[in-house]
Amino acid sequence: MRIHFTLNGTVRQFDCEPGDSLLTLLRRAEIWSVKHGCETGECGACSVLIDGVLTPTCVMLAAQAEGHSLVTVEGLATGQQIHPLQQAFIDTGAIQCGYCTPAMLLAAKALLDRNPRPTEADARAVLGGVMCRCTGYVKPVEAILRAAALLRGETPPLKEQAPTATRVVGHPEPKVDAVRLVKGRPVFTDDMHLPGLLHAALLTSPHAHARIRAIDVERARSLPGVHAVLTYRDVPRVVYESGGQSYPNPLPYDQVSLDSKVRHVGDRVAVVAAETPDIARAALDLIRVDYEVLPAVFDPDVAQQPGAPVIHDEADAVKIEDAQHNLATSVHAQVGDVEKGLRESDRVFERTYYTSQVQQAHLEPHVCLTYWDEDDRLIVRSSTQVPFHTRRSLACR
Ligand code: FES
Ligand code: FES
C-alpha cells in the first residue's frame, strides 16, 4: 500500500505493508534518529512528534500516519546549525549513551513550542514518556530550561563548577560524539545496515535439561532465502566461560556455542542465517528436534545434594569447581577478621538471600553484527559497544 505524510516539512510518499509499524517504515526510510527499543510502547525511544504530540511509533501502524505531519530529530537542525535544544543537551552533559536523546529532544521541543517559559516541574513532566537508563533526568531538565532561555534570547550561564587546580579534570568537556548523538545519526549497532546482510535467528530449548537425540534441519535449509542452518554438528567445540566478558576469559569454561545437550530453558539449539528476519524465523518452525528430557534442578541447594541431576557432565569443561554437585565456581572475600567482628557485634542476623538473574537493560536491543572489512579483518560489533577488530586467523581458530 502507498501512504503520504509530511516528514520534517516535506510531503513524502512511502510504500508499506498493511501490518508495518510506523517505526519499521521510518527506519526503513533511514530516519535513524527514531530508535528501536522495547516495541511495546513503554520506553519511548521510538517517539516522534505527530501533529506536535510526542507519540511512540512502535505501537502505531504506518498507515495511521496518512495525512499527518511528523517531526523527527533530523528536522531540528537548520543546515549545519543545530537547534538550541541540541546545543543545550551538549552543553549540560545531558547525554550518555544517547539512545534516548532523540526522543527527549522531541519531548522538549513539544514543550517549548507551546510554553517558552517552562518551570522545572514542566520539564520533568514532559520527560515522563521517555525512559533513560544512563543519564537520568537532572541534566536533561537542566538542558531544557537552558534551551528555553536561549530561545528567549537570554544568555544563561552554565552551572558553576567548583574551582579546581587542574586544567582538564573537574572541568566540563563536551562528549566527543555529542553532536552525532543529538543529530540522531546512525551510530548504534542496530542502525547499521550493510548490503547483503544476513539475519540470524535462534531456536532455543523449551526444556530446562535435555539431550538432543535427533535434529532434522533439512526442511529449514531448503527454505528459499535461508543461507545456513547450524547445529552442534556444524560448529567446532570451543569451550569458553558463559559468565565472563573480559580477556583473558576467566575460568571455568562451561559452555560451547551449540551443544548436543541443553541446560536451561532458552539454551541454544540451532541458528539460522537468512536474507530477512521473517525468513529466519519461518525456518525455525521447520526444524524438528527430538529431545530426551532429563531431570532438572531448579533450586541451588537441591542442586548440590548428593544424587542431584548433574548438569555439566561434559568431559571437556575446564575447571568447573564441583561438577558432581553443580557448583560452577565460588567466590570468597574477606575484609578484616570477620569472626571477631561478629563476636563484637551487638546483633547478628543470619539470612539467606536470593535474587533473580539481573540484566542491565539498556534500551538498545541486543544486537550483534559481524562482517569482513576491506583489510580482511573480522569486525564484530555489538550493542552499545565500539567495534573491535580481530584478525581473520584468530577468528578462524
Ligand atoms: S516505546 Fe517504542 S520502542 Fe519502546
Ligand atoms: S543516555 Fe538515556 S538511555 Fe542512555
Short mmCIF file of C-alpha atoms and ligand atoms in Angstrom, two decimals:
data_model
loop_
_atom_site.label_atom_id
_atom_site.label_comp_id
_atom_site.label_asym_id
_atom_site.label_seq_id
_atom_site.Cartn_x
_atom_site.Cartn_y
_atom_site.Cartn_z
CA MET A 1 0.00 0.00 0.00
CA ARG A 2 1.06 3.60 -0.54
CA ILE A 3 0.75 6.32 2.09
CA HIS A 4 1.61 10.03 2.29
CA PHE A 5 2.54 12.22 5.20
CA THR A 6 4.61 15.30 5.88
CA LEU A 7 8.04 14.44 7.25
CA ASN A 8 10.08 17.34 8.61
CA GLY A 9 8.20 19.83 6.44
CA THR A 10 8.20 17.85 3.18
CA VAL A 11 5.26 15.81 1.87
CA ARG A 12 6.60 12.30 1.25
CA GLN A 13 5.19 9.12 -0.19
CA PHE A 14 6.02 5.66 1.22
CA ASP A 15 5.21 2.08 0.28
CA CYS A 16 4.50 -0.27 3.17
CA GLU A 17 2.71 -3.45 4.13
CA PRO A 18 -0.62 -3.08 5.96
CA GLY A 19 0.91 -4.57 9.12
CA ASP A 20 4.06 -2.43 9.15
CA SER A 21 4.55 -0.27 12.21
CA LEU A 22 5.42 3.38 11.74
CA LEU A 23 8.74 2.61 13.43
CA THR A 24 9.54 -0.01 10.78
CA LEU A 25 8.65 2.37 7.98
CA LEU A 26 10.69 5.27 9.33
CA ARG A 27 13.80 3.18 9.94
CA ARG A 28 13.45 1.57 6.52
CA ALA A 29 13.43 5.14 5.18
CA GLU A 30 16.73 5.65 7.05
CA ILE A 31 15.31 8.02 9.65
CA TRP A 32 17.83 6.70 12.15
CA SER A 33 17.02 9.09 14.99
CA VAL A 34 13.88 7.03 15.60
CA LYS A 35 15.28 4.37 17.87
CA HIS A 36 14.19 0.81 18.19
CA GLY A 37 13.73 -0.14 21.84
CA CYS A 38 11.02 -2.16 23.58
CA GLU A 39 8.49 -2.32 20.70
CA THR A 40 5.71 -2.32 23.30
CA GLY A 41 5.14 1.40 23.75
CA GLU A 42 6.91 1.66 27.08
CA CYS A 43 10.42 3.09 26.64
CA GLY A 44 9.58 6.00 24.33
CA ALA A 45 12.85 5.71 22.36
CA CYS A 46 10.92 5.41 19.08
CA SER A 47 8.81 8.52 19.64
CA VAL A 48 8.32 11.29 17.09
CA LEU A 49 6.14 14.37 17.06
CA ILE A 50 2.90 13.72 15.22
CA ASP A 51 1.00 16.98 14.77
CA GLY A 52 3.07 18.33 17.65
CA VAL A 53 2.36 15.48 20.07
CA LEU A 54 5.08 13.06 21.24
CA THR A 55 3.94 9.64 20.02
CA PRO A 56 5.60 6.20 20.15
CA THR A 57 5.82 4.79 16.65
CA CYS A 58 6.34 1.11 17.53
CA VAL A 59 2.73 0.60 18.57
CA MET A 60 1.23 2.55 15.68
CA LEU A 61 0.58 1.28 12.17
CA ALA A 62 2.41 3.16 9.45
CA ALA A 63 -0.91 3.62 7.65
CA GLN A 64 -2.21 5.64 10.60
CA ALA A 65 0.30 8.38 9.73
CA GLU A 66 -1.52 9.09 6.47
CA GLY A 67 -2.08 12.83 6.09
CA HIS A 68 -0.36 13.79 9.35
CA SER A 69 2.68 15.93 9.99
CA LEU A 70 5.70 14.21 11.56
CA VAL A 71 8.81 15.79 13.04
CA THR A 72 11.91 13.79 13.88
CA VAL A 73 15.28 14.96 15.15
CA GLU A 74 16.50 15.10 11.54
CA GLY A 75 14.16 18.11 11.25
CA LEU A 76 15.55 20.09 14.19
CA ALA A 77 18.79 21.50 12.83
CA THR A 78 18.84 24.29 10.28
CA GLY A 79 21.56 23.31 7.83
CA GLN A 80 24.76 22.94 9.84
CA GLN A 81 23.29 24.96 12.70
CA ILE A 82 21.97 22.67 15.41
CA HIS A 83 18.85 23.63 17.36
CA PRO A 84 19.36 25.41 20.74
CA LEU A 85 17.88 22.35 22.42
CA GLN A 86 20.54 20.14 20.86
CA GLN A 87 23.23 22.60 21.90
CA ALA A 88 21.88 22.76 25.44
CA PHE A 89 21.91 18.95 25.72
CA ILE A 90 25.58 19.03 24.72
CA ASP A 91 26.49 21.95 26.98
CA THR A 92 24.90 20.50 30.09
CA GLY A 93 26.20 16.96 29.63
CA ALA A 94 22.67 15.58 29.26
CA ILE A 95 23.80 12.69 27.05
CA GLN A 96 25.48 9.46 27.94
CA CYS A 97 24.79 6.59 25.52
CA GLY A 98 22.41 8.89 23.63
CA TYR A 99 19.85 6.23 22.77
CA CYS A 100 17.02 8.14 24.45
CA THR A 101 18.30 11.56 23.38
CA PRO A 102 16.31 11.99 20.12
CA ALA A 103 13.02 11.27 21.90
CA MET A 104 13.99 13.55 24.80
CA LEU A 105 14.77 16.36 22.36
CA LEU A 106 11.40 15.97 20.69
CA ALA A 107 9.57 15.85 24.02
CA ALA A 108 11.37 19.05 24.97
CA LYS A 109 10.59 20.68 21.62
CA ALA A 110 6.88 19.95 22.04
CA LEU A 111 7.03 21.65 25.44
CA LEU A 112 8.96 24.72 24.30
CA ASP A 113 6.73 25.16 21.24
CA ARG A 114 3.73 25.67 23.48
CA ASN A 115 5.41 27.14 26.56
CA PRO A 116 8.50 29.33 26.19
CA ARG A 117 8.81 29.74 29.97
CA PRO A 118 8.57 26.21 31.37
CA THR A 119 9.18 25.54 35.04
CA GLU A 120 11.38 22.72 36.26
CA ALA A 121 8.19 20.76 37.01
CA ASP A 122 7.04 21.26 33.39
CA ALA A 123 10.38 19.98 32.10
CA ARG A 124 10.27 16.97 34.40
CA ALA A 125 6.70 16.14 33.41
CA VAL A 126 7.42 16.25 29.70
CA LEU A 127 10.25 13.72 30.01
CA GLY A 128 7.93 11.26 31.72
CA GLY A 129 7.28 9.39 28.48
CA VAL A 130 10.95 8.77 27.68
CA MET A 131 12.98 6.26 29.64
CA CYS A 132 16.67 6.91 30.21
CA ARG A 133 18.75 4.24 31.81
CA CYS A 134 22.05 6.19 31.85
CA THR A 135 21.95 9.91 32.45
CA GLY A 136 18.77 10.12 34.44
CA TYR A 137 16.75 13.29 34.24
CA VAL A 138 18.59 16.00 36.18
CA LYS A 139 20.79 17.06 33.27
CA PRO A 140 18.09 16.83 30.57
CA VAL A 141 15.81 19.01 32.74
CA GLU A 142 18.68 21.50 33.10
CA ALA A 143 19.17 21.36 29.32
CA ILE A 144 15.50 22.11 28.62
CA LEU A 145 15.47 25.12 30.93
CA ARG A 146 18.73 26.35 29.38
CA ALA A 147 17.36 25.92 25.85
CA ALA A 148 14.19 27.80 26.81
CA ALA A 149 16.33 30.71 28.00
CA LEU A 150 18.45 30.61 24.82
CA LEU A 151 15.32 30.66 22.68
CA ARG A 152 14.05 33.68 24.62
CA GLY A 153 17.27 35.45 23.66
CA GLU A 154 18.85 35.19 27.08
CA THR A 155 22.41 34.00 27.72
CA PRO A 156 22.16 31.71 30.73
CA PRO A 157 25.46 30.82 32.38
CA LEU A 158 26.36 27.18 32.68
CA LYS A 159 26.22 25.85 36.22
CA GLU A 160 29.27 26.91 38.18
CA GLN A 161 31.85 24.20 38.66
CA ALA A 162 33.81 24.03 41.88
CA PRO A 163 37.23 25.61 41.31
CA THR A 164 39.97 23.03 40.82
CA ALA A 165 43.72 23.19 40.47
CA THR A 166 43.57 21.08 37.33
CA ARG A 167 43.11 22.20 33.73
CA VAL A 168 41.06 19.21 32.50
CA VAL A 169 39.97 17.01 35.38
CA GLY A 170 36.97 18.54 37.12
CA HIS A 171 36.02 20.73 34.16
CA PRO A 172 33.08 20.12 31.79
CA GLU A 173 34.01 18.71 28.39
CA PRO A 174 31.53 18.04 25.61
CA LYS A 175 31.25 14.35 24.79
CA VAL A 176 33.30 13.53 21.72
CA ASP A 177 30.30 12.06 19.92
CA ALA A 178 27.73 14.51 21.33
CA VAL A 179 26.95 16.23 18.03
CA ARG A 180 26.30 12.96 16.24
CA LEU A 181 24.10 11.80 19.10
CA VAL A 182 21.97 14.94 19.25
CA LYS A 183 21.51 14.68 15.50
CA GLY A 184 20.32 11.09 15.83
CA ARG A 185 22.99 9.85 13.46
CA PRO A 186 23.25 6.08 12.83
CA VAL A 187 25.96 5.35 15.38
CA PHE A 188 24.43 2.35 17.12
CA THR A 189 24.86 -1.24 16.01
CA ASP A 190 21.15 -1.55 15.34
CA ASP A 191 21.44 1.42 12.94
CA MET A 192 23.97 -0.29 10.70
CA HIS A 193 22.60 -1.92 7.57
CA LEU A 194 25.11 -3.46 5.21
CA PRO A 195 24.35 -4.60 1.67
CA GLY A 196 23.68 -8.34 1.55
CA LEU A 197 23.37 -8.57 5.34
CA LEU A 198 22.04 -11.91 6.60
CA HIS A 199 19.86 -12.06 9.69
CA ALA A 200 20.21 -14.70 12.38
CA ALA A 201 17.51 -16.34 14.46
CA LEU A 202 17.96 -18.83 17.28
CA LEU A 203 16.00 -21.94 18.03
CA THR A 204 16.03 -22.26 21.79
CA SER A 205 15.24 -25.04 24.19
CA PRO A 206 11.80 -25.40 25.78
CA HIS A 207 13.34 -27.75 28.37
CA ALA A 208 15.48 -26.98 31.42
CA HIS A 209 17.64 -30.06 30.91
CA ALA A 210 17.58 -32.36 27.90
CA ARG A 211 19.75 -34.20 25.44
CA ILE A 212 19.18 -33.77 21.73
CA ARG A 213 18.55 -37.27 20.41
CA ALA A 214 17.96 -36.14 16.83
CA ILE A 215 17.63 -32.87 14.98
CA ASP A 216 16.29 -32.52 11.43
CA VAL A 217 17.08 -29.23 9.70
CA GLU A 218 16.64 -30.25 6.07
CA ARG A 219 13.31 -28.50 5.52
CA ALA A 220 14.69 -25.33 7.10
CA ARG A 221 17.81 -25.48 4.92
CA SER A 222 15.74 -25.80 1.75
CA LEU A 223 13.53 -22.78 2.51
CA PRO A 224 14.25 -20.08 -0.14
CA GLY A 225 16.28 -17.26 1.36
CA VAL A 226 17.95 -19.43 4.00
CA HIS A 227 21.74 -19.47 3.70
CA ALA A 228 22.74 -21.62 6.67
CA VAL A 229 21.30 -23.69 9.48
CA LEU A 230 23.82 -24.63 12.15
CA THR A 231 23.54 -27.14 14.94
CA TYR A 232 26.12 -28.66 17.28
CA ARG A 233 27.13 -30.93 14.41
CA ASP A 234 28.26 -27.96 12.30
CA VAL A 235 30.37 -25.83 14.61
CA PRO A 236 33.71 -26.56 16.29
CA ARG A 237 33.54 -27.29 20.01
CA VAL A 238 35.34 -24.36 21.61
CA VAL A 239 34.82 -24.13 25.35
CA TYR A 240 34.51 -20.72 26.97
CA GLU A 241 33.17 -19.08 30.09
CA SER A 242 29.47 -18.29 29.98
CA GLY A 243 29.63 -15.53 32.57
CA GLY A 244 32.79 -13.64 31.63
CA GLN A 245 33.22 -10.75 29.27
CA SER A 246 36.82 -9.86 29.78
CA TYR A 247 40.01 -11.01 28.11
CA PRO A 248 41.55 -13.36 29.04
CA ASN A 249 38.31 -15.21 29.58
CA PRO A 250 38.17 -16.23 33.27
CA LEU A 251 37.56 -19.86 34.27
CA PRO A 252 35.53 -22.05 34.36
CA TYR A 253 34.96 -22.83 30.68
CA ASP A 254 31.49 -24.31 30.91
CA GLN A 255 29.91 -23.50 27.56
CA VAL A 256 30.21 -24.12 23.83
CA SER A 257 28.33 -22.25 21.10
CA LEU A 258 25.99 -25.13 20.29
CA ASP A 259 25.85 -28.40 22.18
CA SER A 260 24.00 -31.70 21.96
CA LYS A 261 22.67 -31.03 25.44
CA VAL A 262 20.59 -28.10 26.68
CA ARG A 263 20.98 -26.90 30.24
CA HIS A 264 18.28 -24.28 30.69
CA VAL A 265 15.06 -23.14 29.07
CA GLY A 266 16.19 -20.82 26.27
CA ASP A 267 19.52 -22.60 25.73
CA ARG A 268 20.69 -22.56 22.10
CA VAL A 269 19.73 -25.44 19.86
CA ALA A 270 20.19 -24.17 16.30
CA VAL A 271 21.00 -20.96 14.43
CA VAL A 272 19.52 -19.90 11.11
CA ALA A 273 21.00 -17.25 8.81
CA ALA A 274 18.60 -15.92 6.20
CA GLU A 275 18.00 -12.94 3.96
CA THR A 276 15.32 -11.42 6.18
CA PRO A 277 14.36 -11.77 9.84
CA ASP A 278 10.96 -13.15 8.79
CA ILE A 279 12.54 -15.91 6.68
CA ALA A 280 14.92 -16.75 9.52
CA ARG A 281 12.03 -17.05 11.96
CA ALA A 282 9.98 -19.11 9.48
CA ALA A 283 12.91 -21.51 9.10
CA LEU A 284 12.99 -22.08 12.87
CA ASP A 285 9.46 -23.51 12.64
CA LEU A 286 10.71 -26.14 10.17
CA ILE A 287 13.37 -27.58 12.47
CA ARG A 288 12.36 -30.79 14.20
CA VAL A 289 14.11 -31.73 17.45
CA ASP A 290 13.74 -34.98 19.35
CA TYR A 291 14.67 -34.31 22.98
CA GLU A 292 15.40 -36.81 25.70
CA VAL A 293 14.11 -34.77 28.61
CA LEU A 294 16.31 -35.19 31.70
CA PRO A 295 15.59 -34.45 35.37
CA ALA A 296 16.30 -30.78 36.02
CA VAL A 297 17.33 -28.73 39.03
CA PHE A 298 15.61 -25.51 39.95
CA ASP A 299 16.98 -24.83 43.42
CA PRO A 300 20.62 -24.05 44.22
CA ASP A 301 20.55 -26.01 47.48
CA VAL A 302 18.86 -29.05 45.98
CA ALA A 303 21.32 -28.89 43.08
CA GLN A 304 24.21 -29.51 45.49
CA GLN A 305 22.67 -32.50 47.24
CA PRO A 306 24.12 -35.97 46.54
CA GLY A 307 22.21 -37.64 43.70
CA ALA A 308 21.01 -34.37 42.14
CA PRO A 309 20.98 -34.37 38.32
CA VAL A 310 24.42 -33.36 37.05
CA ILE A 311 24.02 -30.51 34.60
CA HIS A 312 27.64 -30.26 33.42
CA ASP A 313 28.61 -33.87 32.70
CA GLU A 314 30.56 -33.00 29.56
CA ALA A 315 34.16 -34.18 29.52
CA ASP A 316 35.70 -31.07 28.02
CA ALA A 317 34.55 -28.46 30.54
CA VAL A 318 37.53 -26.77 32.17
CA LYS A 319 37.85 -26.06 35.89
CA ILE A 320 34.26 -26.41 36.97
CA GLU A 321 34.68 -26.35 40.74
CA ASP A 322 32.49 -29.35 41.57
CA ALA A 323 30.52 -30.61 38.59
CA GLN A 324 29.04 -33.55 40.54
CA HIS A 325 27.36 -31.07 42.86
CA ASN A 326 26.54 -28.49 40.19
CA LEU A 327 28.89 -25.90 41.61
CA ALA A 328 30.43 -23.96 38.74
CA THR A 329 32.56 -21.65 40.83
CA SER A 330 32.60 -19.86 44.14
CA VAL A 331 33.92 -16.52 45.28
CA HIS A 332 35.33 -15.91 48.73
CA ALA A 333 36.17 -12.48 50.05
CA GLN A 334 37.05 -11.30 53.50
CA VAL A 335 37.87 -7.90 54.86
CA GLY A 336 39.44 -7.89 58.30
CA ASP A 337 38.64 -10.52 60.94
CA VAL A 338 35.02 -11.47 60.26
CA GLU A 339 34.70 -13.83 63.23
CA LYS A 340 35.98 -11.16 65.59
CA GLY A 341 33.62 -8.63 64.03
CA LEU A 342 30.68 -10.97 64.54
CA ARG A 343 31.66 -11.67 68.14
CA GLU A 344 31.84 -7.98 68.92
CA SER A 345 28.58 -7.09 67.20
CA ASP A 346 25.57 -6.08 69.27
CA ARG A 347 23.28 -8.07 66.97
CA VAL A 348 23.95 -10.71 64.36
CA PHE A 349 21.40 -11.50 61.67
CA GLU A 350 21.86 -14.61 59.56
CA ARG A 351 19.72 -14.90 56.46
CA THR A 352 19.91 -16.41 53.02
CA TYR A 353 19.08 -14.06 50.18
CA TYR A 354 18.03 -14.98 46.65
CA THR A 355 17.91 -12.77 43.62
CA SER A 356 16.80 -13.43 40.10
CA GLN A 357 19.15 -13.08 37.16
CA VAL A 358 19.78 -9.38 36.62
CA GLN A 359 20.03 -7.73 33.23
CA GLN A 360 21.50 -4.29 32.77
CA ALA A 361 18.57 -3.44 30.47
CA HIS A 362 19.92 -0.88 28.10
CA LEU A 363 17.30 0.47 25.74
CA GLU A 364 19.09 -0.60 22.58
CA PRO A 365 18.15 -4.17 21.73
CA HIS A 366 20.86 -6.80 22.00
CA VAL A 367 22.34 -6.79 18.52
CA CYS A 368 25.49 -8.35 17.14
CA LEU A 369 26.80 -7.57 13.67
CA THR A 370 29.80 -9.21 12.05
CA TYR A 371 31.44 -8.67 8.70
CA TRP A 372 34.83 -8.79 6.99
CA ASP A 373 36.22 -5.36 6.31
CA GLU A 374 38.36 -4.30 3.35
CA ASP A 375 41.53 -5.19 5.28
CA ASP A 376 40.32 -8.75 5.77
CA ARG A 377 39.58 -8.19 9.43
CA LEU A 378 36.57 -9.70 11.08
CA ILE A 379 34.60 -6.85 12.62
CA VAL A 380 32.35 -7.78 15.50
CA ARG A 381 30.04 -5.04 16.67
CA SER A 382 27.54 -5.50 19.42
CA SER A 383 25.05 -3.33 21.28
CA THR A 384 26.43 -0.17 22.95
CA GLN A 385 29.98 -1.16 22.23
CA VAL A 386 32.54 0.26 19.90
CA PRO A 387 33.69 -2.09 17.16
CA PHE A 388 36.67 -4.22 17.87
CA HIS A 389 38.85 -5.91 15.35
CA THR A 390 40.01 -9.47 15.19
CA ARG A 391 42.42 -10.93 12.70
CA ARG A 392 40.86 -13.50 10.43
CA SER A 393 43.35 -16.14 11.56
CA LEU A 394 42.34 -15.61 15.17
CA ALA A 395 38.64 -15.71 14.32
CA CYS A 396 39.08 -18.97 12.40
CA ARG A 397 40.98 -20.61 15.20
S1 FES B 1 8.13 2.76 23.06
FE1 FES B 1 8.56 2.21 21.01
S2 FES B 1 10.40 1.14 21.07
FE2 FES B 1 9.91 1.47 23.17
S1 FES B 2 21.52 8.49 27.71
FE1 FES B 2 19.45 7.91 28.06
S2 FES B 2 19.38 5.82 27.68
FE2 FES B 2 21.50 6.30 27.57
#
